[in-house]
Structure formats: structure tokens, C-alpha cells
Short mmCIF file of C-alpha atoms in Angstrom, two decimals:
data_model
loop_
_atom_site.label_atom_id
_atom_site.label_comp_id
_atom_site.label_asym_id
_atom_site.label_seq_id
_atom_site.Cartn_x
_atom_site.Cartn_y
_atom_site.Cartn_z
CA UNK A 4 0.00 0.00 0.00
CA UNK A 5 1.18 3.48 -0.80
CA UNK A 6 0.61 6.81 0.11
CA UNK A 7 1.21 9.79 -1.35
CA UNK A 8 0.81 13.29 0.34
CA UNK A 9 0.96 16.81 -0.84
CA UNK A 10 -0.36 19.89 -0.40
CA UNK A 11 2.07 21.63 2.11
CA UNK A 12 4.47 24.87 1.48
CA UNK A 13 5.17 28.02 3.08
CA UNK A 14 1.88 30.01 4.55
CA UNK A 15 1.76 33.31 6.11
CA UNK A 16 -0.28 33.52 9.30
CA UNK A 17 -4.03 33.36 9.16
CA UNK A 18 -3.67 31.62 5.93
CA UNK A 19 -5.04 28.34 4.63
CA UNK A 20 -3.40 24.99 3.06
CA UNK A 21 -5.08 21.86 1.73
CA UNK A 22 -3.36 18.99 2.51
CA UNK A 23 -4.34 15.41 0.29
CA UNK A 24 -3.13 11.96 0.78
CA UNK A 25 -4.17 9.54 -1.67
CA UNK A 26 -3.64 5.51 -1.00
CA UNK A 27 -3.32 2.83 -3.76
CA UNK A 28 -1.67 -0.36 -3.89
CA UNK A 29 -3.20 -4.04 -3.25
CA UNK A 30 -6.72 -2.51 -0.73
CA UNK A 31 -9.11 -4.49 -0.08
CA UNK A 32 -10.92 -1.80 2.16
CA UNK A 33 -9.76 1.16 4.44
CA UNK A 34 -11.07 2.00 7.92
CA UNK A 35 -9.34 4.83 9.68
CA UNK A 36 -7.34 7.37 7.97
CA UNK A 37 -5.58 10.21 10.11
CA UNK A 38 -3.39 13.06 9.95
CA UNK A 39 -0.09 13.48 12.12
CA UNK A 40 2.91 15.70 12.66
CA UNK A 41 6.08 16.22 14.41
CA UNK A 42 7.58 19.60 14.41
CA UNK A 43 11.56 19.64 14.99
CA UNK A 44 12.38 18.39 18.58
CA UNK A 45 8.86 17.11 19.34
CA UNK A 46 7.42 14.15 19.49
CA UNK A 47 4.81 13.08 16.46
CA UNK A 48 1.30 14.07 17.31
CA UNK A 49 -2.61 13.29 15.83
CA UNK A 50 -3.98 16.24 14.51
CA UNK A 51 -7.24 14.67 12.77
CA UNK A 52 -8.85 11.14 12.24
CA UNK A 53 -12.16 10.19 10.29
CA UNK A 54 -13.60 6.64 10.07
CA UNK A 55 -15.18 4.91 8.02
CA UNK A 56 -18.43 5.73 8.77
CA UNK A 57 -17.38 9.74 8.51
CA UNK A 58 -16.75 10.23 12.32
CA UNK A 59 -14.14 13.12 12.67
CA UNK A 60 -12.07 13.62 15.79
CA UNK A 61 -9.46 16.66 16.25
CA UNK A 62 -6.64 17.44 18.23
CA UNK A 63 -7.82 20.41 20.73
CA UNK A 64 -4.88 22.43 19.34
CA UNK A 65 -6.52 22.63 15.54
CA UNK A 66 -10.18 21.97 16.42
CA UNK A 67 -12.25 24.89 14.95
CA UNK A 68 -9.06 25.49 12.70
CA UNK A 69 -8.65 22.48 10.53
CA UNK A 70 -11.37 20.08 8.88
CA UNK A 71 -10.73 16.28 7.64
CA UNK A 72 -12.34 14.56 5.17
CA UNK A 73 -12.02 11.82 2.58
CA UNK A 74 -12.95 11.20 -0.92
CA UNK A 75 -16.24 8.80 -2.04
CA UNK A 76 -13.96 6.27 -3.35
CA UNK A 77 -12.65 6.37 -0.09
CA UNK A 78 -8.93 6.28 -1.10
CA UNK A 79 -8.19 10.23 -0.69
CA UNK A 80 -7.69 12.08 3.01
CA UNK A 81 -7.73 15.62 3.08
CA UNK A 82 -6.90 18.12 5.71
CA UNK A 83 -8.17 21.71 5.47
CA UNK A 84 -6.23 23.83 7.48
CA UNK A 85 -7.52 27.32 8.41
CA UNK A 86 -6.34 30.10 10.57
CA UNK A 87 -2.90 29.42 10.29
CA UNK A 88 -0.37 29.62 13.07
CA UNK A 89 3.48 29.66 13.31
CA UNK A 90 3.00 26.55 15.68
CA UNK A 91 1.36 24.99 13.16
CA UNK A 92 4.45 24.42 11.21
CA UNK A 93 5.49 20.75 11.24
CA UNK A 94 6.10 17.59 9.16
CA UNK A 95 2.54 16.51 8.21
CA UNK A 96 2.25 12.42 8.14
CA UNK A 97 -1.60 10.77 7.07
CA UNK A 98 -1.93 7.26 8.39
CA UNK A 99 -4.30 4.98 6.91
CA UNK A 100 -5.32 1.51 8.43
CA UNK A 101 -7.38 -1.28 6.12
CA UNK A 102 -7.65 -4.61 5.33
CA UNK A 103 -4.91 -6.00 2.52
CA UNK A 104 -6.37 -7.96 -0.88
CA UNK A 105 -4.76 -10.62 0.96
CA UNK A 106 -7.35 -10.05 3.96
CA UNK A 107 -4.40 -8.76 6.04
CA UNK A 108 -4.75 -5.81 7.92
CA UNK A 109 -2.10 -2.84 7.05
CA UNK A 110 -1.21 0.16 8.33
CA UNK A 111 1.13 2.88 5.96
CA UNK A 112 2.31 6.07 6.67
CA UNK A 113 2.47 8.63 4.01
CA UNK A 114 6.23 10.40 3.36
CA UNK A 115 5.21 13.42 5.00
CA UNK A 116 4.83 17.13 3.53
CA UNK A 117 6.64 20.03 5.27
CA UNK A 118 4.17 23.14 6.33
CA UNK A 119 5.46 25.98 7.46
CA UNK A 120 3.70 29.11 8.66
CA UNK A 121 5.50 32.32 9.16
CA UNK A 122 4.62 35.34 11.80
#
């Protein structure tokens, strides 16, 4: 299973990015797709997670600020960010957990996608 993730860059303050991670590979079916980051010295952190039923959960530092959501296929996780901040900036990781084609569950990590927010 692969991910790939774009969508990050350089963001003044108060501004907005769209972050997209798109799996493909041998998928039977995906259940949980997230988004994580580590900014330099800390440890990795969850920012956003949906199921697959749509359920959304948020980190208390970007609730209000930044929206998840995936595609109908299923296969696509995006991350709206809003309302910028310069503590925002980080190494953004989505994480997507599903069952294999050979009915084996997987978990992959994307290859992350620098944001950085200036003051």
C-alpha cells in the first residue's frame, strides 16, 4: 500500500493549506485514515482522524481550525487547514489503516509534507 501526500508549502499567518493523501496499492478496504505531525524536537502528534463511517475527531490544538475529510472512493484524506499559526508548522504524516487484498490488515504512513507558517 502506498501513500502519497501533498499539499504543504510556506503560509503566512491566518492563511489556509489543503493537505491530500491519496492511498493505492493491493486494498481491499480502508477504515481509519488520520493526519499526524512532528515539528523539529517534538514528538509526532494526531492532529485529525475520520472513520469509516465519517466520524471526525481533532486534536484540541486545531479543532475549529482544521477540517478532515475523505474522498467517495474512499482512497483520498484531506486536511483543510484554516487560521494558520506559526506553531502549526510541522512535518505533516496521514496514516491509513485497512484490510490487505490478501485479507491482512495494514497500516502505511504517508512520506510526509513540510508546512510551514511564518509570523
Amino acid at each position: 500500500v502506498q501513500l502519497q501526500a501533498s499539499g504543504g508549502g510556506l503560509v503566512q499567518a491566518g492563511g489556509s493549506l489543503r493537505l491530500s493523501c491519496a492511498a493505492s496499492g493491493s486494498i481491499r478496504s480502508i477504515s481509519d485514515m488520520a493526519w499526524y505531525r512532528q515539528a523539529p524536537g517534538m514528538q509526532r502528534e494526531r492532529v485529525a482522524g475520520i472513520t469509516s463511517g465519517g466520524s471526525t475527531s481533532y486534536a484540541d490544538s486545531v479543532e475549529g481550525r482544521f477540517t478532515i475529510s475523505r474522498d467517495n472512493a474512499k482512497t483520498t484524506v484531506y486536511l483543510q487547514m484554516n487560521s494558520l499559526k506559526p506553531e502549526d508548522t510541522a512535518v505533516y504524516y496521514c496514516n491509513v489503516n485497512g484490510i490487505g487484498i490478501n485479507w491482512r490488515p495494514f497500516r502505511s504512513w504517508g512520506q510526509g509534507t513540510l508546512v510551514t507558517v511564518s509570523s
